[in-house]
Tab-separated table of C-alpha atoms in Angstrom:
chain	number	residue	atom	x	y	z
A	26	MET	CA	-2.810	-27.770	8.344
A	27	PRO	CA	-6.484	-28.274	7.345
A	28	GLU	CA	-7.061	-27.366	3.704
A	29	ASP	CA	-9.861	-24.912	4.524
A	30	VAL	CA	-7.582	-23.014	6.926
A	31	LEU	CA	-4.729	-22.948	4.434
A	32	ARG	CA	-6.975	-21.726	1.629
A	33	GLY	CA	-8.469	-19.134	3.978
A	34	ILE	CA	-5.194	-17.274	4.420
A	35	PHE	CA	-4.854	-16.635	0.676
A	36	LYS	CA	-6.342	-13.212	-0.032
A	37	ALA	CA	-6.758	-11.254	-3.270
A	38	TYR	CA	-3.291	-9.698	-3.132
A	39	ASP	CA	-1.268	-11.670	-0.586
A	40	ILE	CA	-1.279	-14.322	2.149
A	41	ARG	CA	-2.218	-13.291	5.674
A	42	GLY	CA	-3.399	-14.931	8.895
A	43	ILE	CA	-2.994	-15.314	12.637
A	44	CYS	CA	0.344	-16.917	13.449
A	45	PRO	CA	0.845	-19.775	14.115
A	46	ASP	CA	-2.806	-20.912	14.261
A	47	GLU	CA	-3.517	-20.057	10.615
A	48	LEU	CA	-0.132	-19.220	9.113
A	49	SER	CA	2.071	-21.890	10.668
A	50	PRO	CA	5.650	-22.906	9.857
A	51	SER	CA	4.333	-25.959	8.015
A	52	ALA	CA	2.036	-23.739	5.948
A	53	ALA	CA	4.910	-21.349	5.192
A	54	ARG	CA	7.079	-24.287	4.172
A	55	GLY	CA	4.399	-25.573	1.785
A	56	ILE	CA	3.848	-22.102	0.332
A	57	GLY	CA	7.586	-21.683	-0.211
A	58	HIS	CA	7.748	-24.997	-2.065
A	59	ALA	CA	4.658	-24.117	-4.138
A	60	PHE	CA	5.985	-20.648	-5.008
A	61	ALA	CA	9.333	-22.075	-6.081
A	62	GLU	CA	7.607	-24.641	-8.304
A	63	TRP	CA	5.236	-22.071	-9.765
A	64	SER	CA	7.952	-19.509	-10.481
A	65	ALA	CA	10.260	-22.008	-12.218
A	66	ALA	CA	13.115	-19.749	-11.067
A	67	LYS	CA	16.652	-20.669	-10.108
A	68	GLN	CA	16.758	-18.117	-7.270
A	69	ILE	CA	14.238	-16.293	-5.063
A	70	VAL	CA	14.958	-13.215	-2.945
A	71	MET	CA	13.352	-13.108	0.504
A	72	GLY	CA	12.948	-10.503	3.255
A	73	ARG	CA	10.953	-10.120	6.467
A	74	ASP	CA	9.637	-7.435	8.764
A	75	MET	CA	10.281	-7.036	12.500
A	76	ARG	CA	7.522	-9.332	13.802
A	77	PRO	CA	8.962	-12.007	16.118
A	78	SER	CA	7.130	-14.731	14.200
A	79	GLY	CA	8.885	-13.640	11.011
A	80	VAL	CA	12.115	-15.336	12.052
A	81	PHE	CA	10.744	-18.886	12.141
A	82	LEU	CA	8.285	-18.289	9.286
A	83	ALA	CA	11.111	-17.052	7.042
A	84	ASP	CA	13.163	-20.111	7.942
A	85	ALA	CA	10.245	-22.403	7.125
A	86	PHE	CA	9.461	-20.610	3.853
A	87	ALA	CA	13.122	-20.855	2.835
A	88	GLU	CA	13.135	-24.568	3.660
A	89	GLY	CA	10.262	-25.084	1.235
A	90	VAL	CA	12.051	-23.154	-1.507
A	91	LEU	CA	15.305	-25.034	-0.946
A	92	ALA	CA	13.475	-28.371	-0.971
A	93	ALA	CA	12.254	-27.511	-4.461
A	94	GLY	CA	15.864	-27.160	-5.576
A	95	VAL	CA	15.772	-23.352	-5.748
A	96	ASP	CA	18.292	-20.998	-4.119
A	97	VAL	CA	17.266	-18.302	-1.626
A	98	ILE	CA	18.899	-14.884	-1.408
A	99	ASP	CA	17.945	-13.730	2.089
A	100	ILE	CA	18.175	-9.953	2.609
A	101	GLY	CA	16.925	-10.270	6.201
A	102	LEU	CA	15.073	-7.317	7.706
A	103	ALA	CA	13.454	-5.225	4.988
A	104	SER	CA	10.560	-2.958	4.146
A	105	THR	CA	8.248	-4.250	1.448
A	106	ASP	CA	9.455	-1.614	-1.004
A	107	LEU	CA	13.048	-2.693	-0.317
A	108	LEU	CA	12.055	-6.288	-1.168
A	109	TYR	CA	10.345	-5.163	-4.371
A	110	PHE	CA	13.466	-3.199	-5.282
A	111	ALA	CA	15.597	-6.287	-4.614
A	112	SER	CA	13.351	-8.344	-6.913
A	113	GLY	CA	13.727	-5.741	-9.639
A	114	HIS	CA	17.419	-5.120	-9.135
A	115	LEU	CA	18.271	-8.835	-9.074
A	116	ASP	CA	15.628	-9.793	-11.674
A	117	MET	CA	14.213	-12.663	-9.641
A	118	PRO	CA	10.960	-13.544	-7.873
A	119	GLY	CA	10.570	-12.246	-4.342
A	120	ALA	CA	8.816	-13.032	-1.087
A	121	MET	CA	8.247	-10.601	1.771
A	122	LEU	CA	7.224	-12.012	5.162
A	123	THR	CA	4.926	-9.330	6.601
A	124	ALA	CA	1.382	-8.644	7.738
A	125	SER	CA	1.745	-4.931	6.972
A	126	HIS	CA	-0.583	-2.917	9.247
A	127	ASN	CA	-2.292	-5.913	10.890
A	128	PRO	CA	-1.982	-6.478	14.664
A	129	ALA	CA	0.978	-8.319	16.166
A	130	ALA	CA	-0.773	-11.713	16.198
A	131	TYR	CA	-0.775	-11.740	12.390
A	132	ASN	CA	1.868	-12.425	9.802
A	133	GLY	CA	1.776	-12.912	6.059
A	134	ILE	CA	3.605	-13.269	2.761
A	135	LYS	CA	3.644	-10.888	-0.203
A	136	LEU	CA	4.888	-12.516	-3.404
A	137	CYS	CA	6.115	-11.037	-6.662
A	138	GLY	CA	7.589	-12.275	-9.907
A	139	PRO	CA	10.911	-11.177	-11.409
A	140	ARG	CA	11.334	-7.391	-11.537
A	141	ALA	CA	8.577	-7.032	-8.918
A	142	ALA	CA	5.872	-8.303	-11.276
A	143	PRO	CA	2.518	-8.614	-9.469
A	144	VAL	CA	1.368	-11.929	-8.041
A	145	GLY	CA	-2.303	-11.670	-7.056
A	146	ALA	CA	-5.361	-13.877	-7.253
A	147	ASP	CA	-5.585	-13.327	-11.017
A	148	SER	CA	-1.848	-13.509	-11.656
A	149	GLY	CA	-0.627	-16.678	-9.965
A	150	LEU	CA	-1.662	-16.564	-6.319
A	151	ALA	CA	-4.693	-18.807	-6.842
A	152	GLU	CA	-2.502	-21.442	-8.513
A	153	ILE	CA	0.065	-21.193	-5.716
A	154	ALA	CA	-2.771	-21.742	-3.222
A	155	VAL	CA	-3.795	-24.934	-5.000
A	156	ARG	CA	-0.208	-26.180	-5.171
A	157	SER	CA	0.338	-25.445	-1.472
A	158	THR	CA	-2.608	-27.650	-0.420
A	159	ARG	CA	-1.278	-30.783	-2.101
A	160	GLY	CA	0.486	-31.938	1.034
A	161	ALA	CA	3.956	-33.415	1.341
A	162	ARG	CA	6.013	-33.742	-1.801
A	163	SER	CA	9.238	-35.575	-2.373
A	164	PRO	CA	11.929	-32.911	-1.969
A	165	VAL	CA	14.239	-32.281	-4.869
A	166	GLY	CA	16.789	-30.605	-2.612
A	167	GLY	CA	19.989	-28.925	-3.641
A	168	GLY	CA	18.928	-25.335	-3.076
A	169	ARG	CA	21.291	-23.032	-1.178
A	170	ARG	CA	20.531	-20.106	1.130
A	171	GLY	CA	22.777	-17.072	0.903
A	172	ARG	CA	22.732	-13.573	2.377
A	173	GLY	CA	22.353	-10.253	0.605
A	174	ASP	CA	22.451	-6.597	1.668
A	175	LEU	CA	20.848	-4.023	-0.626
A	176	LEU	CA	19.867	-1.328	1.885
A	177	ASP	CA	22.389	1.283	0.736
A	178	THR	CA	21.717	0.543	-2.945
A	179	PHE	CA	17.989	0.904	-2.306
A	180	ALA	CA	18.467	4.176	-0.418
A	181	ALA	CA	20.427	5.647	-3.322
A	182	HIS	CA	17.699	4.472	-5.707
A	183	VAL	CA	15.004	6.242	-3.656
A	184	ARG	CA	17.020	9.479	-3.607
A	185	SER	CA	17.419	9.314	-7.398
A	186	PHE	CA	13.757	10.341	-7.793
A	187	VAL	CA	14.454	13.887	-6.593
A	188	ASP	CA	16.988	16.647	-7.149
A	189	VAL	CA	18.754	16.415	-3.801
A	190	ALA	CA	20.319	19.851	-4.297
A	191	SER	CA	16.835	21.399	-4.426
A	192	LEU	CA	15.805	20.084	-0.996
A	193	ALA	CA	15.421	22.763	1.666
A	194	PRO	CA	16.324	22.147	5.342
A	195	LEU	CA	12.715	21.284	6.138
A	196	ARG	CA	11.780	20.197	9.629
A	197	VAL	CA	10.378	16.663	9.182
A	198	VAL	CA	8.958	14.303	11.809
A	199	ALA	CA	8.521	10.655	10.759
A	200	ASP	CA	6.410	8.243	12.824
A	201	THR	CA	7.389	4.721	11.783
A	202	ALA	CA	5.199	3.031	14.438
A	203	ASN	CA	7.967	0.596	15.469
A	204	GLY	CA	7.791	-0.813	11.948
A	205	MET	CA	10.280	-1.195	9.136
A	206	GLY	CA	10.351	2.523	8.399
A	207	GLY	CA	12.679	2.772	11.379
A	208	TYR	CA	15.162	0.624	9.453
A	209	VAL	CA	14.980	2.054	5.931
A	210	LEU	CA	14.167	5.742	6.465
A	211	PRO	CA	17.447	6.670	8.201
A	212	ALA	CA	19.426	5.091	5.341
A	213	VAL	CA	17.545	7.282	2.856
A	214	PHE	CA	17.447	10.518	4.886
A	215	GLU	CA	20.921	10.541	6.484
A	216	PRO	CA	22.734	12.249	3.548
A	217	LEU	CA	19.912	14.740	2.891
A	218	PRO	CA	19.816	18.385	4.034
A	219	LEU	CA	16.690	17.782	6.101
A	220	ASP	CA	16.179	18.419	9.801
A	221	TRP	CA	14.470	15.127	10.549
A	222	GLU	CA	13.299	13.312	13.649
A	223	LEU	CA	12.218	9.692	14.021
A	224	MET	CA	9.312	8.733	16.271
A	225	TYR	CA	8.953	5.138	17.463
A	226	GLY	CA	11.896	4.072	15.335
A	227	GLU	CA	12.746	1.004	17.417
A	228	LEU	CA	11.815	-2.185	15.560
A	229	ASP	CA	9.173	-3.925	17.660
A	230	GLY	CA	6.573	-6.198	16.115
A	231	THR	CA	4.371	-5.967	19.213
A	232	PHE	CA	3.645	-2.302	18.322
A	233	PRO	CA	3.919	-0.925	21.878
A	234	ASN	CA	3.011	2.691	21.019
A	235	HIS	CA	0.125	2.469	18.557
A	236	PRO	CA	-1.027	0.249	15.676
A	237	ALA	CA	0.989	0.621	12.476
A	238	ASP	CA	-2.030	1.620	10.396
A	239	PRO	CA	-1.786	5.306	9.434
A	240	ILE	CA	-5.051	5.361	7.494
A	241	GLN	CA	-6.833	5.384	10.884
A	242	PRO	CA	-6.939	8.974	12.225
A	243	GLU	CA	-6.382	7.912	15.838
A	244	ASN	CA	-2.981	6.489	14.898
A	245	LEU	CA	-1.836	9.918	13.680
A	246	SER	CA	-2.506	11.762	16.940
A	247	ASP	CA	1.028	11.400	18.359
A	248	LEU	CA	2.556	12.568	15.085
A	249	SER	CA	0.187	15.526	14.839
A	250	GLU	CA	1.033	16.617	18.383
A	251	ARG	CA	4.765	16.343	17.682
A	252	VAL	CA	4.492	18.335	14.449
A	253	LEU	CA	2.689	21.108	16.316
A	254	SER	CA	4.969	21.091	19.380
A	255	THR	CA	8.172	21.277	17.295
A	256	GLY	CA	6.898	23.605	14.580
A	257	ALA	CA	7.680	20.990	11.934
A	258	ASP	CA	6.933	21.585	8.273
A	259	VAL	CA	5.507	18.121	7.705
A	260	GLY	CA	4.895	14.781	9.380
A	261	LEU	CA	5.289	11.395	7.704
A	262	ALA	CA	3.376	8.333	8.956
A	263	PHE	CA	4.369	4.867	7.720
A	264	ASP	CA	2.649	1.516	8.122
A	265	GLY	CA	4.251	-1.635	9.524
A	266	ASP	CA	6.098	-2.745	6.398
A	267	ALA	CA	6.731	0.896	5.349
A	268	ASP	CA	5.331	0.643	1.831
A	269	ARG	CA	2.553	3.145	2.615
A	270	VAL	CA	2.870	6.740	3.797
A	271	PHE	CA	0.458	9.459	4.884
A	272	LEU	CA	1.326	13.088	5.479
A	273	VAL	CA	0.409	15.479	8.280
A	274	ASP	CA	0.606	19.168	7.420
A	275	GLU	CA	2.118	21.946	9.548
A	276	ARG	CA	-1.250	22.442	11.277
A	277	GLY	CA	-1.240	18.840	12.465
A	278	ARG	CA	-3.978	17.842	10.010
A	279	ALA	CA	-3.916	14.588	8.064
A	280	VAL	CA	-3.454	14.757	4.298
A	281	SER	CA	-5.533	12.245	2.370
A	282	GLY	CA	-3.920	9.703	0.078
A	283	SER	CA	-5.832	11.312	-2.785
A	284	LEU	CA	-4.196	14.705	-2.231
A	285	LEU	CA	-0.720	13.176	-2.108
A	286	THR	CA	-1.539	11.182	-5.247
A	287	ALA	CA	-2.507	14.409	-7.032
A	288	LEU	CA	0.626	16.240	-5.846
A	289	VAL	CA	2.996	13.433	-6.856
A	290	ALA	CA	1.166	12.884	-10.157
A	291	GLN	CA	1.725	16.494	-11.156
A	292	ALA	CA	5.389	16.282	-10.155
A	293	MET	CA	5.865	13.095	-12.170
A	294	LEU	CA	4.233	14.658	-15.229
A	295	ARG	CA	6.643	17.592	-15.006
A	296	ARG	CA	9.494	15.099	-14.805
A	297	SER	CA	8.362	12.540	-17.389
A	298	GLY	CA	6.234	14.632	-19.738
A	299	PRO	CA	2.619	14.042	-20.824
A	300	GLY	CA	1.292	10.521	-20.609
A	301	PRO	CA	-1.034	8.192	-18.726
A	302	ILE	CA	-1.259	8.319	-14.931
A	303	LEU	CA	-3.243	5.745	-12.951
A	304	HIS	CA	-5.548	6.335	-9.994
A	305	ASN	CA	-7.840	3.854	-8.320
A	306	LEU	CA	-11.573	4.379	-8.379
A	307	ILE	CA	-11.947	5.533	-4.772
A	308	CYS	CA	-9.551	8.451	-5.255
A	309	SER	CA	-11.066	11.913	-5.104
A	310	ARG	CA	-12.221	13.475	-8.357
A	311	ALA	CA	-9.530	16.057	-7.662
A	312	VAL	CA	-6.970	13.457	-8.747
A	313	PRO	CA	-8.033	13.003	-12.406
A	314	GLU	CA	-8.676	16.745	-12.573
A	315	ALA	CA	-5.143	17.509	-11.373
A	316	ILE	CA	-3.679	14.971	-13.795
A	317	THR	CA	-5.539	16.512	-16.731
A	318	GLU	CA	-4.520	20.035	-15.699
A	319	ALA	CA	-0.869	18.955	-15.679
A	320	GLY	CA	-1.136	17.540	-19.203
A	321	GLY	CA	-1.582	13.895	-18.257
A	322	GLN	CA	-4.158	11.286	-19.166
A	323	PRO	CA	-5.951	9.957	-16.056
A	324	LEU	CA	-6.780	6.253	-16.156
A	325	ARG	CA	-9.141	4.800	-13.529
A	326	THR	CA	-8.325	1.349	-12.104
A	327	ARG	CA	-9.549	-1.221	-9.630
A	328	VAL	CA	-8.251	-1.109	-6.066
A	329	GLY	CA	-5.171	-3.242	-5.309
A	330	HIS	CA	-1.502	-3.424	-6.147
A	331	SER	CA	-1.687	-6.409	-8.497
A	332	TYR	CA	-4.227	-4.599	-10.695
A	333	ILE	CA	-2.352	-1.304	-10.717
A	334	LYS	CA	1.002	-2.933	-11.469
A	335	SER	CA	-0.536	-4.841	-14.364
A	336	GLU	CA	-2.122	-1.662	-15.736
A	337	MET	CA	1.148	0.234	-15.407
A	338	ALA	CA	2.891	-2.400	-17.498
A	339	ARG	CA	0.079	-2.396	-20.070
A	340	THR	CA	-0.296	1.377	-20.403
A	341	GLY	CA	3.252	2.571	-19.828
A	342	ALA	CA	2.072	4.923	-17.072
A	343	ALA	CA	4.852	6.699	-15.193
A	344	PHE	CA	2.931	6.771	-11.917
A	345	GLY	CA	-0.125	5.401	-10.180
A	346	GLY	CA	-1.699	6.249	-6.825
A	347	GLU	CA	-4.245	4.803	-4.422
A	348	HIS	CA	-6.324	6.620	-1.844
A	349	SER	CA	-5.068	4.060	0.706
A	350	GLY	CA	-1.519	5.464	0.589
A	351	HIS	CA	0.136	3.244	-2.043
A	352	TYR	CA	2.132	5.064	-4.749
A	353	TYR	CA	3.571	3.221	-7.770
A	354	PHE	CA	6.443	4.316	-10.012
A	355	ALA	CA	7.398	2.944	-13.416
A	356	ASP	CA	11.058	3.672	-12.640
A	357	ASN	CA	10.695	1.581	-9.480
A	358	PHE	CA	9.857	-1.554	-11.482
A	359	GLY	CA	6.208	-0.487	-11.328
A	360	ALA	CA	6.188	-1.167	-7.580
A	361	ASP	CA	4.944	1.053	-4.784
A	362	SER	CA	7.103	2.972	-2.345
A	363	GLY	CA	5.993	5.312	0.405
A	364	LEU	CA	9.549	6.598	0.758
A	365	ILE	CA	9.731	7.706	-2.878
A	366	ALA	CA	6.365	9.461	-2.620
A	367	ALA	CA	7.429	11.182	0.611
A	368	LEU	CA	10.671	12.451	-0.935
A	369	ILE	CA	8.859	13.815	-3.985
A	370	ALA	CA	6.436	15.652	-1.671
A	371	LEU	CA	9.374	17.112	0.267
A	372	GLU	CA	10.961	18.200	-2.997
A	373	GLN	CA	7.754	19.982	-4.041
A	374	LEU	CA	7.489	21.671	-0.649
A	375	SER	CA	11.126	22.776	-0.911
A	376	THR	CA	10.492	24.671	-4.144
A	377	VAL	CA	7.675	26.908	-2.858
A	378	SER	CA	7.521	29.598	-0.203
A	379	VAL	CA	4.248	28.459	1.366
A	380	PRO	CA	3.460	25.803	3.997
A	381	LEU	CA	2.194	22.370	3.010
A	382	SER	CA	-1.441	23.234	3.694
A	383	GLU	CA	-1.271	26.095	1.189
A	384	LEU	CA	0.591	23.980	-1.357
A	385	LEU	CA	-2.210	21.425	-1.226
A	386	ALA	CA	-5.129	23.846	-0.979
A	387	PRO	CA	-5.731	24.056	-4.770
A	388	LEU	CA	-6.089	20.269	-4.836
A	389	ASP	CA	-8.421	20.023	-1.835
A	390	ARG	CA	-11.683	20.547	-3.719
A	391	TYR	CA	-14.298	18.194	-2.283
A	392	ALA	CA	-15.623	16.702	0.943
A	393	SER	CA	-15.576	12.964	1.571
A	394	SER	CA	-17.145	10.469	3.924
A	395	GLY	CA	-13.987	8.523	4.564
A	396	GLU	CA	-14.327	4.751	4.376
A	397	ILE	CA	-17.490	3.527	6.114
A	398	ASN	CA	-17.469	-0.216	6.795
A	399	THR	CA	-20.754	-2.061	7.315
A	400	PRO	CA	-21.092	-5.778	8.163
A	401	VAL	CA	-23.659	-7.439	5.887
A	402	ALA	CA	-25.018	-10.971	5.677
A	403	ASP	CA	-25.526	-11.112	1.903
A	404	ILE	CA	-23.205	-8.794	-0.009
A	405	ASP	CA	-24.692	-9.431	-3.452
A	406	GLU	CA	-28.240	-8.840	-2.227
A	407	VAL	CA	-27.327	-5.541	-0.552
A	408	VAL	CA	-25.323	-4.252	-3.522
A	409	GLY	CA	-28.226	-5.138	-5.808
A	410	ARG	CA	-30.641	-3.238	-3.545
A	411	VAL	CA	-28.430	-0.136	-3.595
A	412	SER	CA	-28.009	-0.371	-7.365
A	413	GLU	CA	-31.774	-0.565	-7.852
A	414	HIS	CA	-32.355	2.417	-5.566
A	415	PHE	CA	-30.056	4.543	-7.739
A	416	SER	CA	-31.107	3.009	-11.055
A	417	GLY	CA	-31.701	6.443	-12.571
A	418	LEU	CA	-28.032	7.413	-12.162
A	419	ALA	CA	-24.951	6.339	-14.130
A	420	GLN	CA	-23.357	3.195	-12.679
A	421	ASP	CA	-20.454	0.846	-13.341
A	422	ARG	CA	-19.105	-2.380	-11.829
A	423	LEU	CA	-15.366	-1.982	-12.433
A	424	ASP	CA	-14.773	-2.739	-8.746
A	425	GLY	CA	-17.891	-3.141	-6.652
A	426	LEU	CA	-20.620	-0.622	-7.480
A	427	THR	CA	-19.858	2.978	-8.427
A	428	VAL	CA	-22.757	5.426	-8.765
A	429	ASP	CA	-22.264	8.858	-10.365
A	430	GLY	CA	-24.730	11.488	-9.196
A	431	GLY	CA	-23.224	14.365	-11.163
A	432	ASP	CA	-21.728	16.590	-8.470
A	433	TRP	CA	-21.441	13.629	-6.069
A	434	TRP	CA	-20.521	9.940	-6.335
A	435	PHE	CA	-19.948	6.853	-4.249
A	436	ASN	CA	-18.324	3.460	-4.483
A	437	LEU	CA	-19.528	0.398	-2.570
A	438	ARG	CA	-17.000	-2.466	-2.508
A	439	PRO	CA	-16.895	-5.771	-0.658
A	440	SER	CA	-13.916	-6.371	1.612
A	441	ASN	CA	-11.464	-9.006	0.390
A	442	THR	CA	-11.081	-10.429	3.891
A	443	GLU	CA	-14.308	-9.843	5.849
A	444	PRO	CA	-18.107	-9.878	5.254
A	445	LEU	CA	-18.105	-6.088	4.972
A	446	LEU	CA	-19.131	-3.490	2.446
A	447	ARG	CA	-16.888	-0.430	2.192
A	448	LEU	CA	-18.598	2.842	1.289
A	449	ASN	CA	-16.611	5.824	-0.007
A	450	LEU	CA	-18.614	8.909	-0.952
A	451	GLU	CA	-17.603	12.341	-2.199
A	452	ALA	CA	-19.657	15.514	-2.645
A	453	PRO	CA	-19.114	19.268	-2.919
A	454	ASP	CA	-19.323	19.905	0.844
A	455	THR	CA	-19.780	18.195	4.200
A	456	ALA	CA	-23.519	18.846	4.336
A	457	ALA	CA	-24.020	17.131	0.991
A	458	VAL	CA	-21.845	14.207	2.114
A	459	ASN	CA	-23.922	13.743	5.280
A	460	GLU	CA	-27.166	13.942	3.315
A	461	ARG	CA	-26.107	11.285	0.807
A	462	VAL	CA	-24.656	8.971	3.445
A	463	SER	CA	-27.918	9.212	5.388
A	464	GLU	CA	-29.754	8.146	2.225
A	465	ILE	CA	-27.511	5.133	1.651
A	466	ARG	CA	-27.103	3.794	5.211
A	467	PRO	CA	-30.658	2.353	5.531
A	468	LEU	CA	-30.141	0.434	2.286
A	469	LEU	CA	-27.210	-1.435	3.869
A	470	ALA	CA	-29.186	-2.733	6.824
C-alpha cells in the first residue's frame, strides 16, 4: 500500500476509503497492529457493520492486533453505539469497521480508547497513522481472538435512559436503510409498549433501497410517505452504522438535528439538574436558548465527536448534541447514540397530548439555509476574502469562520475529506436567509 494512499484514508475523526483500492486488507492489518501498539492494551473489542467487505477487513484488522500480542474480543455485527458501549462496559479500547453513511464501495474504521474515549486526529489518530505506515514489523504473536455478545445488555442500557412505564403506545415507523439499525433497534424496542414498524430492516451493505444518509432530504421520502399513509406519530431515520438518527413528524416533515438536540437537552436537564450542556457551533441559536431556559449552561464546541467527547469529559456535561444528528450522553461513557436520543424523544412525546410538530413548535424559531457545499481551489484564500467582506461584524475562528450579524449568523467550514467549504446560515425568516446567502455566494467563486 503506497504511503500517500494509506495516509489519505486517515481523516479527522476516523479512517475511511474505497475498499479494497484504498482501504485494503493489508492496510487494515497494519492499522490493527499500529492501534494495538499505540493503545498498550491487553485486549481490544471489535465490531463491524453489514458491508460485505467488513468480513475480510475485520479478519485482517484482528490479525494485526493479534500479531502485536493483544487479544481481540469480537462482538461481530454491531452498530457503532453498540461498539462504544462495549468499549465502556468492558473498559477496553475498541474498533468499529464501518463507513457509516458512505456508499457501498467504502469502508472504514472508527477507533476509541477504553471506556469509549475519543481517538481523533488530535487524540491519537495521527500517531496511529504514522505507526501504520512503517511497513512490516516482526510479529510478537500470542494474541487470541474470542467472541462476545452484548446486544441484550446494550438494549437494556439504552432503555435505562427513559421511564419505560411512561411510554405511550405511539405508532412509530423506523427506516434503518438496510443498515445496522435493523439489528439493534428490534432488541431495544421489542419489550416496549410501542406500535412500531421497521422499514428496510434487512442487513444489506449494498443499500438497495436508498443511501443510508438521513441528513439528505431525498433519503427521507420513503419514511415520510409511510408515516403519512399509516397515520404514525413519528418516523425515525438511522444512518448505516445507526449512531445517528433524524426524526420525521406526523405531517411527514423532517425534524432538524438542532430541534432534537434542544428537545433532548431540556429532557436531560430535567433528569440531571442544572449544569453544562454542549452544542456544536452549527446548531441553531434555538439550542442554547432552550438550554438556558431549562436552567442549563450552553457551551459551544467545534464540530466532531472527538472534540465533543473531550469537552464532555472536561466540563462534566450531561449531554451534547450536533446538528448532524449525533447525540452524546455522559451516562453512555460520553459516547453518542441515536437510539438513546430517539427513546428520549418518544418519552417526551408520550407525556404530552399534542403531536410532535406541536411539541417542537416552541423550539422552531429561525430559518436556516441547510448545509451549502461549494468546491473551492484555495480554501484559505476564500475564507480570508469572506472574513474581510464582513470585517465590521463579530467573528471567531473556533471551527472555520463564524460571523455574527446580530439577528443572523453563518459558519463557513472546510470539509475534512474534500476541497469544499460548507456554509450554514441562520436568520429570522426564509427571505432573510435567501438575501444573506445571495450576498455570500459570489464571495465563494
